[in-house]
């Protein structure tokens, strides 16, 4: 399998290459189809004198492609990388930009990245990642931090524990553009296993309060703020399933197998439902947001829900 194929067993097919889309003068999103497991979005901001990168990629090849696209745009070499959270698809490529660029992230992003180590290698050892040098944030913040990219103001906002303990929203107030990281999936099932269901609902309210007109989700196509509504509906769907299932004494896997997905049947990665229910059950049992759950059990449950087929890295 090359690192531009979609590993779906006998249905393997080549995926389109990542592409740039300009969102505002000097603001680009780097979109990686198909947006599935390990195919995140990134982006960059430049005023022509300085450049900031938002997230990187899961493989060295894809991170170098991002760097090449930035160079081809005429932007200066990046001096800053911001990570929206610690997951490897958003951080494995940091080393392609460092040490020339300084990496910034939430304090918990640094902590979780160091604790997780080569996290993607552990889950998907067969993927050709290339040379990956784990590069955690050198500069961290707790609540908010403002970075100036030449004349462009970039606000980094921690919404609390949501997708992970160390999420960061990247907000450009003048351009009305927001990079949400994995607080938002467009076309894919949200993933709460390492974060918080209630916190994810609060994060959506934080995103709405910004008033963005252009939303770059962590995975999937660029959208407008209407994308928040579908994610919120899904989260409330999971919340209700968890309440009813726990009260009835059913396991998260039993609930996920019996769930009528309705409008959410169209979302990719439907196996994440059981992982999300594991998190929702933990919260109902009093677990703190972001408290560690058994990752082996979580991915095992997703494989069971997926007919015995483990989730596949698409990078």
PDB file of C-alpha atoms in Angstrom, residues 5 46 50 56 77 84 95 128 135 151 177 180 207 240 244 260 304 308:
ATOM      1  CA  UNK A   5      -4.197   4.855  -1.263  1.00  0.00           C
ATOM      2  CA  UNK A  46       0.895  34.696   5.503  1.00  0.00           C
ATOM      3  CA  UNK A  50       5.857  35.876   7.734  1.00  0.00           C
ATOM      4  CA  UNK A  56       0.855  19.226   9.704  1.00  0.00           C
ATOM      5  CA  UNK A  77       9.329  29.797   4.896  1.00  0.00           C
ATOM      6  CA  UNK A  84      -4.869  22.215  17.168  1.00  0.00           C
ATOM      7  CA  UNK A  95       9.575  17.952  12.362  1.00  0.00           C
ATOM      8  CA  UNK A 128       4.793   4.089   5.472  1.00  0.00           C
ATOM      9  CA  UNK A 135       8.207  17.510  17.862  1.00  0.00           C
ATOM     10  CA  UNK A 151      -0.036  42.243   9.915  1.00  0.00           C
ATOM     11  CA  UNK A 177     -11.886  32.327   9.152  1.00  0.00           C
ATOM     12  CA  UNK A 180     -11.432  24.147  14.219  1.00  0.00           C
ATOM     13  CA  UNK A 207     -17.145  28.363  17.873  1.00  0.00           C
ATOM     14  CA  UNK A 240     -29.432  10.422  24.377  1.00  0.00           C
ATOM     15  CA  UNK A 244     -31.116   5.419  27.548  1.00  0.00           C
ATOM     16  CA  UNK A 260     -30.935   3.666  14.221  1.00  0.00           C
ATOM     17  CA  UNK A 304     -16.313  -5.319  16.436  1.00  0.00           C
ATOM     18  CA  UNK A 308     -14.434  -7.426  12.769  1.00  0.00           C
TER      19      UNK A 308
END
